[in-house]
PDB file of C-alpha atoms in Angstrom:
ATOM      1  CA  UNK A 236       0.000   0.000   0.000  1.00 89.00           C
ATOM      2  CA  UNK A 237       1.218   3.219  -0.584  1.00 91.00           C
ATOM      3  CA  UNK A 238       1.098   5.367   2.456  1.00 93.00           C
ATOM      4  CA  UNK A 239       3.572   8.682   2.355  1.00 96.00           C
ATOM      5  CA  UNK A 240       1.816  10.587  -0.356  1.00 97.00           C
ATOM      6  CA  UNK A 241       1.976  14.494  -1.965  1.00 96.00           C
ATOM      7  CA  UNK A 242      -1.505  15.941  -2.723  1.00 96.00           C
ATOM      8  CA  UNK A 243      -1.338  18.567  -4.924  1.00 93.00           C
ATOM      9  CA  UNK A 244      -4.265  20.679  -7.006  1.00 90.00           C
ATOM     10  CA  UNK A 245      -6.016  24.065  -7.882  1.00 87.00           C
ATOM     11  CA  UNK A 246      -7.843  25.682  -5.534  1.00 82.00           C
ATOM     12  CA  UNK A 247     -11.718  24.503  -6.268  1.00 84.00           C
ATOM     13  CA  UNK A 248     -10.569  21.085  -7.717  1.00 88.00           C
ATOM     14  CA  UNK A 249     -11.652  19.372  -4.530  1.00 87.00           C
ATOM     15  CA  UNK A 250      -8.072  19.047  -2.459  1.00 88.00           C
ATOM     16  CA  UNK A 251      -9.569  19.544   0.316  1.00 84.00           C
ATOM     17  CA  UNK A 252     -12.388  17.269   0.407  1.00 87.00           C
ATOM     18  CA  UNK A 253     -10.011  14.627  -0.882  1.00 93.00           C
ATOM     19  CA  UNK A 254      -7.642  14.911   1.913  1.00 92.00           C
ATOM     20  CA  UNK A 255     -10.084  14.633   4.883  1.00 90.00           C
ATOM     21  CA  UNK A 256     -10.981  11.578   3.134  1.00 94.00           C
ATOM     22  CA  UNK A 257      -8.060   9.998   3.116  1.00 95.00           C
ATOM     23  CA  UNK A 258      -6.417  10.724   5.889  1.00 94.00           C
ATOM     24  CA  UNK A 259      -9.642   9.131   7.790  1.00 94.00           C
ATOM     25  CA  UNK A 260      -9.785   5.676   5.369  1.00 94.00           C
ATOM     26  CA  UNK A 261      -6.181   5.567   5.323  1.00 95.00           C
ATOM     27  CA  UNK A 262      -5.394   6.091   9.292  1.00 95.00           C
ATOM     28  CA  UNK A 263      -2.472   8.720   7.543  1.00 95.00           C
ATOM     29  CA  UNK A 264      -1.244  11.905   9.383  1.00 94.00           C
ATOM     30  CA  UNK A 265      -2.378  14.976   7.534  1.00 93.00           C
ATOM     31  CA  UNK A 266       0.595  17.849   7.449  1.00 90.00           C
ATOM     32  CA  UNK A 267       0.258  21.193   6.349  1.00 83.00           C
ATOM     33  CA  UNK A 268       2.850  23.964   6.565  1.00 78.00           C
ATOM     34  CA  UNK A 269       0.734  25.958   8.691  1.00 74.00           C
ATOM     35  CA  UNK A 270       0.250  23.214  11.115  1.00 78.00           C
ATOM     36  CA  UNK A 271       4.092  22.514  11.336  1.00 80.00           C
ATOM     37  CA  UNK A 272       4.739  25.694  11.940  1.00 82.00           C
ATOM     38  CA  UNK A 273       2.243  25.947  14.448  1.00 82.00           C
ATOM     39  CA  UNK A 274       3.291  22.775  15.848  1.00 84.00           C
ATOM     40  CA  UNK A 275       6.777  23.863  16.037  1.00 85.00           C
ATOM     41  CA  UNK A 276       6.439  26.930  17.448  1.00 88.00           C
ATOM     42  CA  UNK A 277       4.290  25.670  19.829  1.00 89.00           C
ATOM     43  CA  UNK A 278       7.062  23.063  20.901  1.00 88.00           C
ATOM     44  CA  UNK A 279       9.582  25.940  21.225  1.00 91.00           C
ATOM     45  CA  UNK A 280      12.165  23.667  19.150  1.00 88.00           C
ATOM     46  CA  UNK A 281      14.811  25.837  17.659  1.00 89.00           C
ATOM     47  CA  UNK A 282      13.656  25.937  14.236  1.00 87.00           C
ATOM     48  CA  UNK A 283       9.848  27.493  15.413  1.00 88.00           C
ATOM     49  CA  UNK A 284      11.843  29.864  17.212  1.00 91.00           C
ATOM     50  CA  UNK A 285      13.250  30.960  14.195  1.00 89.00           C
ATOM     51  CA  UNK A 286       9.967  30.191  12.233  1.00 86.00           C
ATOM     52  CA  UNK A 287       8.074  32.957  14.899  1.00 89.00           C
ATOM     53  CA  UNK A 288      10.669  35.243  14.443  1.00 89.00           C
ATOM     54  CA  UNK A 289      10.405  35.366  10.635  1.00 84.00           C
ATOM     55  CA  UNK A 290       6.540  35.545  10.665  1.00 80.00           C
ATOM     56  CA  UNK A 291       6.231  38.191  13.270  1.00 84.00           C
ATOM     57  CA  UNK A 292       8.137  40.171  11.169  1.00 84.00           C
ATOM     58  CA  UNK A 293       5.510  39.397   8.570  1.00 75.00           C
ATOM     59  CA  UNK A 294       8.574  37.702   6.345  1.00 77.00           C
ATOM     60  CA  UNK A 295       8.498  34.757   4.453  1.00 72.00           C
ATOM     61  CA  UNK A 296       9.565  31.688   6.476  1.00 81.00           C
ATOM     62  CA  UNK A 297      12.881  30.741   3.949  1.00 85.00           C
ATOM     63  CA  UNK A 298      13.003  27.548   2.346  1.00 85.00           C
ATOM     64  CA  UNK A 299      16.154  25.932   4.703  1.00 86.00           C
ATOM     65  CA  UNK A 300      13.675  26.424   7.992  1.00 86.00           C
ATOM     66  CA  UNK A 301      10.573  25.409   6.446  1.00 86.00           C
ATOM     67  CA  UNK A 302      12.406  21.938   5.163  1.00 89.00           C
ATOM     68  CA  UNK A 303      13.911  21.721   8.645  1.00 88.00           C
ATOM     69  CA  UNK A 304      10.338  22.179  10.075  1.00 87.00           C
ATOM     70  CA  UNK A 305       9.577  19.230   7.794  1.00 89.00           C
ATOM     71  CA  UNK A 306      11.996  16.885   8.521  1.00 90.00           C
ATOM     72  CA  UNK A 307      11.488  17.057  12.385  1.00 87.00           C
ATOM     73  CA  UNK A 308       7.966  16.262  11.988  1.00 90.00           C
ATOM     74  CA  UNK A 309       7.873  13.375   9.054  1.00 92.00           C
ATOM     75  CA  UNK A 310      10.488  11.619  11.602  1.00 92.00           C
ATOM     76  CA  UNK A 311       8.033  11.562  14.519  1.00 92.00           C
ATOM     77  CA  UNK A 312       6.412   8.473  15.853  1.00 94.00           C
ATOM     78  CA  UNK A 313       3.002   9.131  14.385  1.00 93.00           C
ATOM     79  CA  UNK A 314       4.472   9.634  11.034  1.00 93.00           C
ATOM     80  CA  UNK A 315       5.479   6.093  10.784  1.00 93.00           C
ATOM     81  CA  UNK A 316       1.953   4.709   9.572  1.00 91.00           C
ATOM     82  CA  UNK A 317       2.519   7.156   6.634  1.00 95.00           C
ATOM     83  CA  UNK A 318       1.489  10.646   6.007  1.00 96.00           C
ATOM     84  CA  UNK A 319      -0.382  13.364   3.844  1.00 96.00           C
ATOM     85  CA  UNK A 320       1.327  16.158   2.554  1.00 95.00           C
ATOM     86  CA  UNK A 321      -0.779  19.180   1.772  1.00 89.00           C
ATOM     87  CA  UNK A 322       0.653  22.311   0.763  1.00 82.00           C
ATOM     88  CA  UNK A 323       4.529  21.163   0.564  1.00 88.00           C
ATOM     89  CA  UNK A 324       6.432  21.475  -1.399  1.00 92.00           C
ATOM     90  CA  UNK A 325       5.677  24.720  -3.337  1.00 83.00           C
ATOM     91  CA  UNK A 326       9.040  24.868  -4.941  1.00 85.00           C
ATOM     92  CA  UNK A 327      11.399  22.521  -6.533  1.00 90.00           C
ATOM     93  CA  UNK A 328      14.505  23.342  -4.375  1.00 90.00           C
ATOM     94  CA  UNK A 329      11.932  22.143  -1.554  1.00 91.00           C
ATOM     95  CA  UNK A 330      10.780  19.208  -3.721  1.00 94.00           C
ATOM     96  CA  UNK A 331      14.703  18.496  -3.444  1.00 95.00           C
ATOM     97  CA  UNK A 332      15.275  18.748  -0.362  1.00 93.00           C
ATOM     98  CA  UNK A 333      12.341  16.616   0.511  1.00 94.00           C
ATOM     99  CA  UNK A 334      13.428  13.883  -1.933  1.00 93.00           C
ATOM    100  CA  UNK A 335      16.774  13.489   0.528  1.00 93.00           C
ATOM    101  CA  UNK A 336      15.295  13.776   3.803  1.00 92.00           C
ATOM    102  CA  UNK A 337      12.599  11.021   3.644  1.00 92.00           C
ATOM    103  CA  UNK A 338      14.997   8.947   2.195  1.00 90.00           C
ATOM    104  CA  UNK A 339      17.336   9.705   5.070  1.00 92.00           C
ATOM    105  CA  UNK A 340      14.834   9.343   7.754  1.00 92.00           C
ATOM    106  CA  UNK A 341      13.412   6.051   5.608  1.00 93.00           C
ATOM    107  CA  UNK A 342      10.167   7.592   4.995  1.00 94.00           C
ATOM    108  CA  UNK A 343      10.540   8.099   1.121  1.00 94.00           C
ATOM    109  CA  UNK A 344       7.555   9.695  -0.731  1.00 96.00           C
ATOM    110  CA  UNK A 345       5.531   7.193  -2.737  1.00 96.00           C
ATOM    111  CA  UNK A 346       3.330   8.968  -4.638  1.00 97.00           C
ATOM    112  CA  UNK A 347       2.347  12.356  -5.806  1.00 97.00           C
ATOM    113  CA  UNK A 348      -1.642  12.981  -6.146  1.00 97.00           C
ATOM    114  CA  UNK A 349      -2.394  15.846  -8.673  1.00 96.00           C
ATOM    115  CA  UNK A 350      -5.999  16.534  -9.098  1.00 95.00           C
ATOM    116  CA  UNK A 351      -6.557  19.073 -11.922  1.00 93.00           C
ATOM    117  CA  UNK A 352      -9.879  20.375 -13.274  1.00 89.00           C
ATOM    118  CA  UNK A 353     -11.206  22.398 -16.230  1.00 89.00           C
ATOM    119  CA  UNK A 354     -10.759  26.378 -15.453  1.00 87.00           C
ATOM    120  CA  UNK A 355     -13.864  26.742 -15.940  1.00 88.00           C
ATOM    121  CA  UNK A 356     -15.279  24.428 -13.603  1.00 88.00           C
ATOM    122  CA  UNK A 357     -12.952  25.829 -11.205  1.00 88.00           C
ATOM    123  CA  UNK A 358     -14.529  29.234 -11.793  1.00 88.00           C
ATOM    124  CA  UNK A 359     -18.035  28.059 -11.156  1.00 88.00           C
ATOM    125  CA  UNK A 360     -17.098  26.142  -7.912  1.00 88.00           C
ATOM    126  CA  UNK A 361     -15.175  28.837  -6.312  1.00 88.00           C
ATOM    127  CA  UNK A 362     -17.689  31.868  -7.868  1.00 89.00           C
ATOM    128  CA  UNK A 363     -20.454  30.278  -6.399  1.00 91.00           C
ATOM    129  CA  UNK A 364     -19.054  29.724  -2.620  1.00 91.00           C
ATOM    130  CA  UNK A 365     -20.984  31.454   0.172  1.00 94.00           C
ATOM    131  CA  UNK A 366     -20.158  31.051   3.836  1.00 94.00           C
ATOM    132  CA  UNK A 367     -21.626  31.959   7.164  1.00 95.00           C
ATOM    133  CA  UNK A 368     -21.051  35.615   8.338  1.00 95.00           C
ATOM    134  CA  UNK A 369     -21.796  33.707  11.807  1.00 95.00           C
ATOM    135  CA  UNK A 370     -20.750  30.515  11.881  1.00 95.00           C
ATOM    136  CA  UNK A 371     -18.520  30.067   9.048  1.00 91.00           C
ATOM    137  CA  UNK A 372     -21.421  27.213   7.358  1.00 93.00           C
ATOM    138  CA  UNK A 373     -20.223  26.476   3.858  1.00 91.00           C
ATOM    139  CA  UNK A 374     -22.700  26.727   0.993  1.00 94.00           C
ATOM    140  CA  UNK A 375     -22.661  27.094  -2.553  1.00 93.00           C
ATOM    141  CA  UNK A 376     -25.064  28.891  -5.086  1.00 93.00           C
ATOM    142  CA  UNK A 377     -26.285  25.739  -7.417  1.00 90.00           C
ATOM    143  CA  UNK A 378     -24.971  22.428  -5.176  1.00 86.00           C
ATOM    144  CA  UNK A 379     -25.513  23.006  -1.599  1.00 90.00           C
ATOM    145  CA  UNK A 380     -27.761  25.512  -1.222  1.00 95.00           C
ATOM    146  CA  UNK A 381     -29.184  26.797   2.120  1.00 96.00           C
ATOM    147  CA  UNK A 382     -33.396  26.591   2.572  1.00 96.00           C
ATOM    148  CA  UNK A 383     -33.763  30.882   3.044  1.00 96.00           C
ATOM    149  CA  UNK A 384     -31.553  32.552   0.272  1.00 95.00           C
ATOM    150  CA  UNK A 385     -28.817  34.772   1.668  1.00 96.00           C
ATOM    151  CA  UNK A 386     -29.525  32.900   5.320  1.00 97.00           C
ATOM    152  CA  UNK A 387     -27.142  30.200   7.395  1.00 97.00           C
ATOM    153  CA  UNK A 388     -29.414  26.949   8.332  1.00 97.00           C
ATOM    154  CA  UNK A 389     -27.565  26.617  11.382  1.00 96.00           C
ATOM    155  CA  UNK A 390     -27.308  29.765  12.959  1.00 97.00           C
ATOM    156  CA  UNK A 391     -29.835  31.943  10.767  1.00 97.00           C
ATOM    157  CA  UNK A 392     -26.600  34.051  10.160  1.00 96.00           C
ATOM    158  CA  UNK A 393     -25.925  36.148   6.568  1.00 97.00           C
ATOM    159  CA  UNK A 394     -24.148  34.226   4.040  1.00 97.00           C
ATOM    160  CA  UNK A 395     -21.186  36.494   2.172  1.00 96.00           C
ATOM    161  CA  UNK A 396     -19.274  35.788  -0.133  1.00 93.00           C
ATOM    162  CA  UNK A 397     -15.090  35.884   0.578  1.00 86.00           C
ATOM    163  CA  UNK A 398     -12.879  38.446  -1.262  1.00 82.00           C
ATOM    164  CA  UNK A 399     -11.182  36.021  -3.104  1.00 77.00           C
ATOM    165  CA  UNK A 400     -13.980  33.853  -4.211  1.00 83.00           C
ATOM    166  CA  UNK A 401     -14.761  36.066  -7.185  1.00 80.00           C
ATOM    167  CA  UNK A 402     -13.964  35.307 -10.705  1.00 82.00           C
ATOM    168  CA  UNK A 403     -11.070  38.147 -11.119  1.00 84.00           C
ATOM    169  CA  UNK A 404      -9.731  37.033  -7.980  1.00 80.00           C
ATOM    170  CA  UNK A 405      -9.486  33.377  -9.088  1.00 81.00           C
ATOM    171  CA  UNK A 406      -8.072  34.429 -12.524  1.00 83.00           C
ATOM    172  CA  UNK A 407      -4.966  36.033 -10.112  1.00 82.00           C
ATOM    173  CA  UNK A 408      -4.855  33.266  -8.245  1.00 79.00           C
ATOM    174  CA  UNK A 409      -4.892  30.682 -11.136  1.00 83.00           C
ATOM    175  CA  UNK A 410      -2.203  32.194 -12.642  1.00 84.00           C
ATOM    176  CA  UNK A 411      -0.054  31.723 -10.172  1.00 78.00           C
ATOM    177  CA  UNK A 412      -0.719  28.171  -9.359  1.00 81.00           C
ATOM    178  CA  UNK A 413      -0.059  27.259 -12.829  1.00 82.00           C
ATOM    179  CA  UNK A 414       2.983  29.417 -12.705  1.00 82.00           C
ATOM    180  CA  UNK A 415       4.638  27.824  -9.946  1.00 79.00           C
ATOM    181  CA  UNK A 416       3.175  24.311  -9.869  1.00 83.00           C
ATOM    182  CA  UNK A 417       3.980  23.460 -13.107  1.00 85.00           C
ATOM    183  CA  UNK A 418       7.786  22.975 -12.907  1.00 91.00           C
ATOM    184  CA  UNK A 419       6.654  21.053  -9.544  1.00 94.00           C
ATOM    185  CA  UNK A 420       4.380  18.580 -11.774  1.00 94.00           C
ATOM    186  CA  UNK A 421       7.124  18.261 -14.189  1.00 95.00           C
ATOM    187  CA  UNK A 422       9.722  17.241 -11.541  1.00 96.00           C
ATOM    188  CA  UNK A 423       7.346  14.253 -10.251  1.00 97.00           C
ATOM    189  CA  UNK A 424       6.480  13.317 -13.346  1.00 97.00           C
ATOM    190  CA  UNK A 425      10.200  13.110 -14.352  1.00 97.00           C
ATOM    191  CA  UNK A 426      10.128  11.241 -11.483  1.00 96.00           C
ATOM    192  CA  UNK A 427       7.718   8.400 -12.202  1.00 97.00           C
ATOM    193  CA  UNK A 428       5.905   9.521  -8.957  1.00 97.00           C
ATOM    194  CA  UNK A 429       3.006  11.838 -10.734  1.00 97.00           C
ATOM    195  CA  UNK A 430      -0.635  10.409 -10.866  1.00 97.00           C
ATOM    196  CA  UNK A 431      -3.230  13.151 -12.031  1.00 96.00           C
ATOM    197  CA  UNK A 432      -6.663  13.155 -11.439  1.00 96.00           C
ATOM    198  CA  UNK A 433      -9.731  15.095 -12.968  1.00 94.00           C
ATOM    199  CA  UNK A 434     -11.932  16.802  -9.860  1.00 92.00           C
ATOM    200  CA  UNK A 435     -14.721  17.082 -12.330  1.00 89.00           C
ATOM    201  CA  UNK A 436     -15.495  13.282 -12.021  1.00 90.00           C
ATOM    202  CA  UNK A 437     -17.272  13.661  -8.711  1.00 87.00           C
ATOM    203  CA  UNK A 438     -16.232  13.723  -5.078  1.00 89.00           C
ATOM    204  CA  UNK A 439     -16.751   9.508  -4.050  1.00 94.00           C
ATOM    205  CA  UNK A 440     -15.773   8.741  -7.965  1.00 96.00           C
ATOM    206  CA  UNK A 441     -12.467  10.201  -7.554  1.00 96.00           C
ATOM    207  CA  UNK A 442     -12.352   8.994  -3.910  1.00 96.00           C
ATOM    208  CA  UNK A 443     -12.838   5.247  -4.996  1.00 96.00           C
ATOM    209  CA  UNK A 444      -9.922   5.932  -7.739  1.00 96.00           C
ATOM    210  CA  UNK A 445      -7.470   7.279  -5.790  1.00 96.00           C
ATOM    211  CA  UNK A 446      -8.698   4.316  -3.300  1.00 96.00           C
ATOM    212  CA  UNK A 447      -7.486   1.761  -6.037  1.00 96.00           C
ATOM    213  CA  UNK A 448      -3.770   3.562  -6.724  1.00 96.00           C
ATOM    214  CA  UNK A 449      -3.087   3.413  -2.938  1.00 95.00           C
ATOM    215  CA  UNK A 450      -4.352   0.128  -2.587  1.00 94.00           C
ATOM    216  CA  UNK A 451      -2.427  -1.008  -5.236  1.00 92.00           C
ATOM    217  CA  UNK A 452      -5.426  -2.241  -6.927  1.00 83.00           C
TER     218      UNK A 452
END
């Protein structure tokens, strides 16, 4: 079974859906860089020291502490039962670096999930998000959509929609995905380790697929 595994996608291809999923039918540890560095700093080890001392100075966190960061938490205990990686790496010096320290700590990366989806599919997702003023309740416009217009079923709150879930906003954000990620996809796929996905077939569709590659089915 494969079990240390890269997820990688868009935003509004369904990441994020995907992940919860599989880190609960796979028992795996899901790890974001913002958790790590929470995690780290919380700890007080030397490296979120010097994580804290970048981001209250509103810097980025540079890439030799954020792979540190990494490597101190793939080679915990819990980590051993294999792991999700959301969110890392973002560049290829990281993708690198990565590559050498699970295989140093024996936790080498197995496979890397890309789920991609038509732009404009991910401009109708993401356009038609609405969230809880209140509560934070997701909804969306055409697939989940709550029983008063403009009002939370839980709390009876105002739905809004975020800043960055309009179609301009995506556009910017888009770009820049592609931009960076691409190189990244290239690298795994040069690799042998790259397994895209569409998100357009359908949340428990793609589930059961990616359910078959880590089985080894």
């Amino acid at each position: 079974m494969l079990k240390n595994i890269i997820l990688m996608g868009p935003p509004g291809a369904g990441k994020g859906t995907q992940a919860k999923k599989l880190v609960t039918g796979f028992n795996l540890i899901h790890i974001s860089t913002g958790d790590m560095f929470r995690d780290a700093i919380k700890a007080g080890t030397e490296l979120g020291k010097l994580a804290q001392s970048y981001i209250e100075r509103g810097d980025l966190v540079p890439d030799e502490v954020t792979i540190g960061i990494v490597k101190e938490r793939l080679a915990q205990d819990d980590c051993a039962k294999g792991f999700l990686l959301d969110g890392f790496p973002r560049t290829i010096p990281q993708a690198e670096a990565l590559s050498e320290l699970s295989k140093e700590i024996k936790r080498p990366i197995d496979v890397v999930i890309n789920i991609d989806c038509d732009k404009d599919e991910l401009i109708r997702r993401i356009s038609g998000r609405r969230v809880c003023k209140s509560c934070g309740a997701p909804y969306h416009v055409e697939t989940m959509r709550p029983k008063v217009e403009g009002v939370c079923d839980l709390c009876g709150g105002e739905l809004m929609q975020r800043k960055d879930d309009n179609k301009d906003a995506l556009e910017v954000r888009l770009s820049h995905y592609v931009h960076d990620t691409k190189p990244l996809l290239d690298y795994y796929a040069n690799l042998g380790l790259l397994k895209t996905y569409d998100g357009a077939m359908g949340s428990e569709k793609l589930f059961d697929e990616l359910t078959k590659l880590i089985k080894g089915e």
